[in-house]
Amino acid sequence: MTKRLNPTVGKGLLFCRSRKKVMAEEETELSDKQKKEIAKWFLLNAPAGEIQYVAKDLKSVLNNDDVYDEAASEAFPVYNKSHMICLEMPGRFGDVLVTSYGELQGNEYLDPKTAQVAIVDHVKQVCTEVRPATDEELPTPYVEEYRCALEAEMLKYVSEAYPKGSCSVYCINGKDVEGPGNDFELVAVISAARLSPQNFCTGSWRSIWNIECKDDIQVLELKGKLQVGAHYFEEGNVQLDAKHECRDSTMFQSPDDGAIAIASLIRHHETEYLASLEASYLNLPDATFKDLRRKLPVTRTLFPWHSTSQFNLTREISKELGIGK
């Protein structure tokens, strides 16, 4: 006697077979190119000061030195420049900031303070050699007077505002200007990091200030980009990535006057932004978290936001689970 298959069951078997086929296709081994792109993503998105930890784990997971080396060689330079890391130069020349504004060729980066060029090993994040900068790599004496004046004021401000901060001032346009009447552009960068992975937290502050010097009308136009990052990972993973942009302008008559005015504006804008960040986090319990909760919960009773201290989540959970009895 022939036993007929229920049509529904037959459709189910066909579905299962097609599902298994799809799953088999999904489990196909990734190509080396795909692995490299995934590895680069993880490296580029590592929080401040944590890329070496991410790289160590990636190397172990990939188990392929060629793929890892290719991903690292592409990701580390981008990461180092975007985070504007600070490296110590050999020979007691001080520190150099690794930024796109000081990048010359290959792995060479100009330090305008000392007129030295640092050769950087991006993957190891160390400065291996130092050489004097050539005249072609430096601005003219006229522009350098403005650059030095601004750098002196910025160093003073950074030493007061950032315990572990560094700054540099570069000429990015018009470095060949020889005298009054011609425009040029400077950029001041500030990089500060507080790294404490043993305490499960890291943080960084990065700000870039473009200063366009319109010499003919004696006006300085200021454009700022600020970025704050923080990472807390004790029994969790919480990250902050806040960005802010601003503009301003001022008059100037001499390099010293312009430097003092610009440093004062930068101090004002950064202090104001930091205060706004602090205020927003102070308001989290009373405003932001309150807005996330619906007005009436399932109990149809308003939550007593005016007296939240009476609630203790740990105590309530322990009571429900009978813990500690």
XYZ file of N, CA, C and O in Angstrom, residues 91-210:
480
model
N 66.219 61.609 20.941
C 67.191 62.697 20.979
C 66.741 63.896 21.785
O 67.267 64.996 21.605
N 65.739 63.702 22.645
C 65.242 64.777 23.523
C 64.748 66.002 22.757
O 64.947 67.136 23.179
N 64.122 65.767 21.621
C 63.553 66.868 20.844
C 62.130 67.201 21.303
O 61.532 68.153 20.823
N 61.586 66.403 22.187
C 60.216 66.635 22.639
C 59.240 65.685 21.976
O 59.605 64.586 21.542
N 57.978 66.113 21.879
C 56.919 65.285 21.307
C 56.476 65.828 19.958
O 56.605 67.024 19.673
N 55.915 64.929 19.148
C 55.369 65.321 17.856
C 53.949 64.791 17.758
O 53.655 63.678 18.195
N 53.054 65.611 17.215
C 51.685 65.181 16.973
C 51.599 64.590 15.568
O 52.075 65.202 14.601
N 50.995 63.423 15.471
C 50.802 62.776 14.172
C 49.467 63.261 13.607
O 48.399 62.828 14.042
N 49.533 64.195 12.671
C 48.318 64.758 12.074
C 48.486 64.859 10.564
O 49.608 64.864 10.045
N 47.363 64.964 9.880
C 47.414 65.118 8.420
C 47.992 66.484 8.039
O 48.513 66.657 6.935
N 47.927 67.460 8.958
C 48.434 68.807 8.654
C 49.967 68.854 8.671
O 50.565 69.698 8.015
N 50.587 67.951 9.431
C 52.044 67.918 9.483
C 52.646 66.825 8.630
O 53.871 66.649 8.614
N 51.801 66.079 7.916
C 52.278 64.964 7.100
C 53.023 65.484 5.868
O 52.532 66.342 5.136
N 54.215 64.959 5.653
C 55.026 65.390 4.512
C 54.995 64.337 3.414
O 54.297 64.455 2.429
N 55.730 63.280 3.584
C 55.734 62.189 2.606
C 56.069 60.892 3.327
O 56.797 60.884 4.323
N 55.515 59.813 2.832
C 55.746 58.534 3.497
C 55.244 58.577 4.922
O 54.087 58.896 5.199
N 56.120 58.296 5.859
C 55.775 58.319 7.274
C 56.465 59.471 8.003
O 56.794 59.367 9.178
N 56.674 60.582 7.288
C 57.354 61.740 7.870
C 56.347 62.806 8.307
O 55.409 63.135 7.569
N 56.564 63.353 9.525
C 55.637 64.343 10.086
C 56.428 65.512 10.670
O 57.366 65.313 11.447
N 56.024 66.702 10.285
C 56.702 67.914 10.725
C 56.266 68.293 12.139
O 55.082 68.258 12.469
N 57.246 68.648 12.969
C 56.957 69.250 14.264
C 57.348 70.713 14.158
O 58.538 71.053 14.214
N 56.377 71.631 14.010
C 56.724 73.039 13.778
C 57.442 73.705 14.950
O 58.211 74.641 14.748
N 57.209 73.225 16.166
C 57.839 73.844 17.353
C 59.355 73.757 17.283
O 60.066 74.688 17.635
N 59.844 72.594 16.856
C 61.292 72.355 16.856
C 61.897 72.375 15.454
O 63.111 72.226 15.314
N 61.043 72.545 14.431
C 61.501 72.494 13.031
C 62.201 71.175 12.737
O 63.184 71.131 11.987
N 61.682 70.097 13.329
C 62.213 68.762 13.088
C 61.158 67.920 12.379
O 59.952 68.172 12.474
N 61.630 66.919 11.644
C 60.736 65.981 10.962
C 60.910 64.612 11.592
O 62.023 64.094 11.681
N 59.794 64.042 12.058
C 59.816 62.739 12.720
C 59.409 61.648 11.742
O 58.453 61.800 10.987
N 60.168 60.542 11.754
C 59.813 59.370 10.953
C 59.110 58.393 11.884
O 59.659 57.994 12.920
N 57.873 58.029 11.519
C 56.991 57.295 12.429
C 56.741 55.873 11.937
O 56.513 55.647 10.740
N 56.801 54.926 12.866
C 56.350 53.554 12.618
C 54.908 53.497 13.119
O 54.650 53.461 14.322
N 53.946 53.503 12.186
C 52.544 53.622 12.560
C 52.033 52.423 13.350
O 51.289 52.582 14.325
N 52.385 51.224 12.937
C 51.854 50.028 13.594
C 52.371 49.910 15.026
O 51.625 49.580 15.950
N 53.650 50.230 15.231
C 54.216 50.178 16.583
C 53.926 51.454 17.370
O 54.142 51.505 18.577
N 53.465 52.482 16.673
C 53.159 53.790 17.272
C 54.366 54.360 18.019
O 54.279 54.760 19.174
N 55.488 54.405 17.312
C 56.709 54.987 17.868
C 57.379 55.843 16.802
O 57.188 55.641 15.597
N 58.168 56.810 17.266
C 58.976 57.635 16.374
C 60.376 57.018 16.316
O 61.031 56.872 17.347
N 60.818 56.641 15.142
C 62.078 55.910 15.012
C 63.279 56.809 14.714
O 64.384 56.532 15.156
N 63.044 57.888 13.969
C 64.155 58.779 13.591
C 63.682 60.231 13.567
O 62.483 60.505 13.511
N 64.662 61.135 13.565
C 64.373 62.572 13.467
C 65.399 63.204 12.537
O 66.575 62.846 12.563
N 64.933 64.134 11.718
C 65.834 64.892 10.855
C 65.413 66.356 10.858
O 64.238 66.677 11.094
N 66.325 67.286 10.580
C 65.945 68.704 10.502
C 65.048 68.957 9.295
O 65.222 68.352 8.232
N 64.080 69.843 9.454
C 63.202 70.207 8.337
C 63.959 71.096 7.349
O 64.827 71.887 7.741
N 63.655 70.981 6.079
C 64.277 71.815 5.054
C 63.541 73.151 4.960
O 62.419 73.302 5.451
N 64.154 74.128 4.307
C 63.525 75.446 4.151
C 62.210 75.349 3.378
O 61.275 76.108 3.640
N 62.143 74.411 2.420
C 60.927 74.250 1.623
C 59.770 73.706 2.460
O 58.599 73.901 2.119
N 60.082 73.022 3.549
C 59.045 72.424 4.400
C 58.543 73.384 5.478
O 57.565 73.095 6.167
N 59.196 74.543 5.592
C 58.833 75.521 6.626
C 58.269 76.784 5.988
O 58.585 77.107 4.842
N 57.418 77.543 6.715
C 56.883 78.792 6.171
C 57.937 79.899 6.151
O 58.996 79.781 6.770
N 57.631 80.968 5.473
C 58.537 82.115 5.394
C 58.638 82.798 6.764
O 57.769 82.613 7.630
N 59.676 83.596 6.998
C 59.806 84.300 8.289
C 58.588 85.157 8.629
O 58.223 85.272 9.798
N 57.950 85.759 7.609
C 56.779 86.597 7.867
C 55.625 85.775 8.459
O 55.026 86.147 9.466
N 55.326 84.646 7.835
C 54.246 83.772 8.314
C 54.645 83.104 9.627
O 53.824 82.940 10.533
N 55.929 82.760 9.736
C 56.409 82.078 10.952
C 56.246 82.972 12.180
O 56.012 82.467 13.295
N 56.341 84.284 12.007
C 56.154 85.193 13.140
C 54.735 85.067 13.699
O 54.527 85.022 14.918
N 53.760 84.991 12.821
C 52.364 84.813 13.243
C 52.163 83.421 13.852
O 51.476 83.268 14.869
N 52.750 82.414 13.209
C 52.584 81.038 13.683
C 53.177 80.859 15.078
O 52.562 80.261 15.971
N 54.387 81.389 15.293
C 55.060 81.264 16.594
C 54.297 81.990 17.696
O 54.189 81.492 18.820
N 53.775 83.167 17.368
C 53.021 83.942 18.366
C 51.774 83.182 18.803
O 51.455 83.100 20.001
N 51.062 82.604 17.830
C 49.858 81.843 18.164
C 50.206 80.572 18.929
O 49.530 80.211 19.895
N 51.279 79.916 18.529
C 51.678 78.678 19.208
C 52.035 78.947 20.674
O 51.697 78.155 21.562
N 52.701 80.055 20.945
C 53.075 80.396 22.321
C 51.831 80.572 23.187
O 51.781 80.082 24.329
N 50.819 81.253 22.656
C 49.577 81.451 23.409
C 48.810 80.147 23.572
O 48.214 79.884 24.625
N 48.821 79.309 22.539
C 48.107 78.033 22.605
C 48.763 77.079 23.604
O 48.074 76.370 24.353
N 50.084 77.064 23.643
C 50.793 76.212 24.607
C 50.471 76.632 26.036
O 50.300 75.786 26.930
N 50.364 77.936 26.242
C 50.025 78.455 27.567
C 48.609 77.990 27.972
O 48.380 77.535 29.089
N 47.674 78.122 27.018
C 46.293 77.717 27.296
C 46.172 76.218 27.537
O 45.524 75.779 28.491
N 46.800 75.413 26.687
C 46.695 73.949 26.799
C 47.303 73.451 28.104
O 46.770 72.547 28.750
N 48.418 74.038 28.525
C 49.042 73.613 29.782
C 48.136 73.885 30.975
O 48.181 73.162 31.978
N 47.285 74.905 30.877
C 46.358 75.228 31.959
C 45.088 74.373 31.900
O 44.555 73.977 32.938
N 44.607 74.092 30.694
C 43.306 73.429 30.542
C 43.381 71.912 30.446
O 42.442 71.220 30.858
N 44.495 71.382 29.927
C 44.594 69.939 29.702
C 45.864 69.399 30.365
O 46.973 69.639 29.870
N 45.710 68.654 31.468
C 46.890 68.128 32.180
C 47.801 67.276 31.297
O 49.011 67.303 31.446
N 47.200 66.532 30.363
C 48.003 65.679 29.478
C 47.703 66.024 28.030
O 47.462 65.154 27.195
N 47.747 67.319 27.730
C 47.421 67.773 26.386
C 48.631 68.227 25.598
O 49.660 68.590 26.160
N 48.499 68.190 24.278
C 49.544 68.665 23.371
C 48.892 69.513 22.287
O 47.710 69.337 21.972
N 49.665 70.415 21.722
C 49.125 71.228 20.630
C 50.235 71.591 19.657
O 51.416 71.598 20.007
N 49.820 71.884 18.442
C 50.739 72.353 17.410
C 49.995 73.326 16.516
O 48.772 73.251 16.384
N 50.748 74.234 15.911
C 50.170 75.198 14.975
C 50.913 75.053 13.649
O 52.147 75.141 13.604
N 50.148 74.811 12.579
C 50.728 74.609 11.254
C 50.251 75.695 10.302
O 49.163 76.261 10.479
N 51.056 75.984 9.285
C 50.619 76.834 8.176
C 50.208 75.899 7.046
O 51.028 75.127 6.547
N 48.937 75.942 6.660
C 48.443 74.994 5.656
C 48.180 75.658 4.303
O 48.030 74.969 3.296
N 48.133 76.982 4.296
C 47.979 77.717 3.028
C 48.761 79.018 3.098
O 48.720 79.711 4.112
N 49.463 79.333 2.019
C 50.181 80.602 1.931
C 51.483 80.641 2.711
O 51.894 81.712 3.169
N 52.142 79.499 2.861
C 53.393 79.509 3.635
C 54.528 80.234 2.909
O 55.577 80.494 3.495
N 54.308 80.581 1.631
C 55.325 81.309 0.870
C 55.108 82.819 0.895
O 55.848 83.578 0.242
N 54.084 83.296 1.631
C 53.800 84.736 1.705
C 54.986 85.460 2.337
O 55.455 85.095 3.419
N 55.459 86.516 1.676
C 56.671 87.214 2.115
C 56.407 88.484 2.912
O 57.274 88.969 3.634
N 55.182 89.058 2.793
C 54.933 90.319 3.478
C 53.456 90.642 3.565
O 52.599 89.846 3.146
N 53.119 91.823 4.111
C 51.722 92.224 4.308
C 50.952 92.300 2.989
O 51.530 92.459 1.912
N 49.603 92.169 3.141
C 48.744 92.305 1.968
C 48.315 90.988 1.360
O 47.486 90.965 0.443
N 48.861 89.886 1.817
C 48.512 88.573 1.281
C 47.883 87.698 2.375
O 48.278 87.765 3.537
N 46.920 86.873 1.970
C 46.229 86.002 2.924
C 47.001 84.702 3.124
O 47.704 84.224 2.223
N 46.852 84.149 4.309
C 47.402 82.817 4.597
C 46.523 82.161 5.645
O 45.666 82.809 6.260
N 46.701 80.851 5.839
C 45.839 80.108 6.760
C 46.666 79.241 7.707
O 47.571 78.514 7.280
N 46.342 79.353 8.978
C 46.971 78.528 10.012
C 45.941 77.557 10.562
O 44.732 77.773 10.446
N 46.421 76.482 11.161
C 45.529 75.555 11.856
C 46.176 75.182 13.181
O 47.352 74.825 13.231
N 45.410 75.319 14.249
C 45.873 74.936 15.590
C 45.141 73.669 15.999
O 43.911 73.609 15.940
N 45.886 72.649 16.383
C 45.275 71.384 16.796
C 45.620 71.105 18.258
O 46.741 71.359 18.699
N 44.635 70.601 18.985
C 44.812 70.221 20.386
C 44.428 68.759 20.533
O 43.374 68.334 20.057
N 45.274 68.007 21.174
C 45.008 66.587 21.399
C 45.341 66.251 22.846
O 46.450 66.513 23.313
N 44.357 65.690 23.545
C 44.566 65.300 24.941
C 43.899 63.956 25.179
O 42.806 63.699 24.673
N 44.570 63.097 25.911
C 44.014 61.763 26.192
C 44.261 61.395 27.646
O 45.306 61.722 28.211
N 43.279 60.743 28.217
C 43.400 60.211 29.585
C 43.120 58.726 29.486
O 41.965 58.302 29.365
N 44.172 57.920 29.508
C 44.040 56.483 29.283
C 44.287 55.719 30.577
O 45.338 55.843 31.185
N 43.295 54.943 30.981
C 43.414 54.151 32.199
C 42.724 52.802 31.995
O 41.714 52.489 32.640
N 43.259 51.983 31.060
C 42.604 50.701 30.774
C 42.554 49.768 31.977
O 41.650 48.948 32.081
N 43.521 49.903 32.906
C 43.486 49.056 34.104
C 42.275 49.376 34.977
O 41.821 48.538 35.764
N 41.729 50.583 34.806
C 40.507 50.974 35.514
C 39.289 50.969 34.582
O 38.252 51.542 34.903
N 39.449 50.336 33.426
C 38.357 50.137 32.469
C 37.779 51.444 31.930
O 36.570 51.538 31.701
N 38.624 52.436 31.698
C 38.110 53.670 31.107
C 39.222 54.400 30.335
O 40.382 54.376 30.723
N 38.818 54.989 29.226
C 39.718 55.831 28.433
C 38.917 57.027 27.926
O 37.696 56.964 27.804
N 39.631 58.107 27.634
C 38.948 59.289 27.120
C 39.884 60.159 26.314
O 41.108 60.112 26.501
N 39.321 60.951 25.404
C 40.160 61.820 24.573
C 39.411 63.091 24.205
O 38.175 63.124 24.151
N 40.184 64.141 23.969
C 39.670 65.428 23.488
C 40.491 65.816 22.272
O 41.712 65.829 22.315
N 39.816 66.130 21.170
C 40.499 66.565 19.965
C 39.796 67.819 19.436
O 38.576 67.831 19.303
N 40.562 68.846 19.159
C 39.967 70.042 18.552
C 40.886 70.581 17.462
O 42.110 70.567 17.604
N 40.264 71.016 16.391
C 40.980 71.548 15.227
C 40.426 72.937 14.936
O 39.217 73.104 14.736
N 41.311 73.934 14.938
C 40.909 75.328 14.737
C 41.593 75.896 13.496
O 42.805 76.099 13.493
N 40.809 76.131 12.458
C 41.330 76.760 11.241
C 41.238 78.268 11.379
O 40.158 78.810 11.673
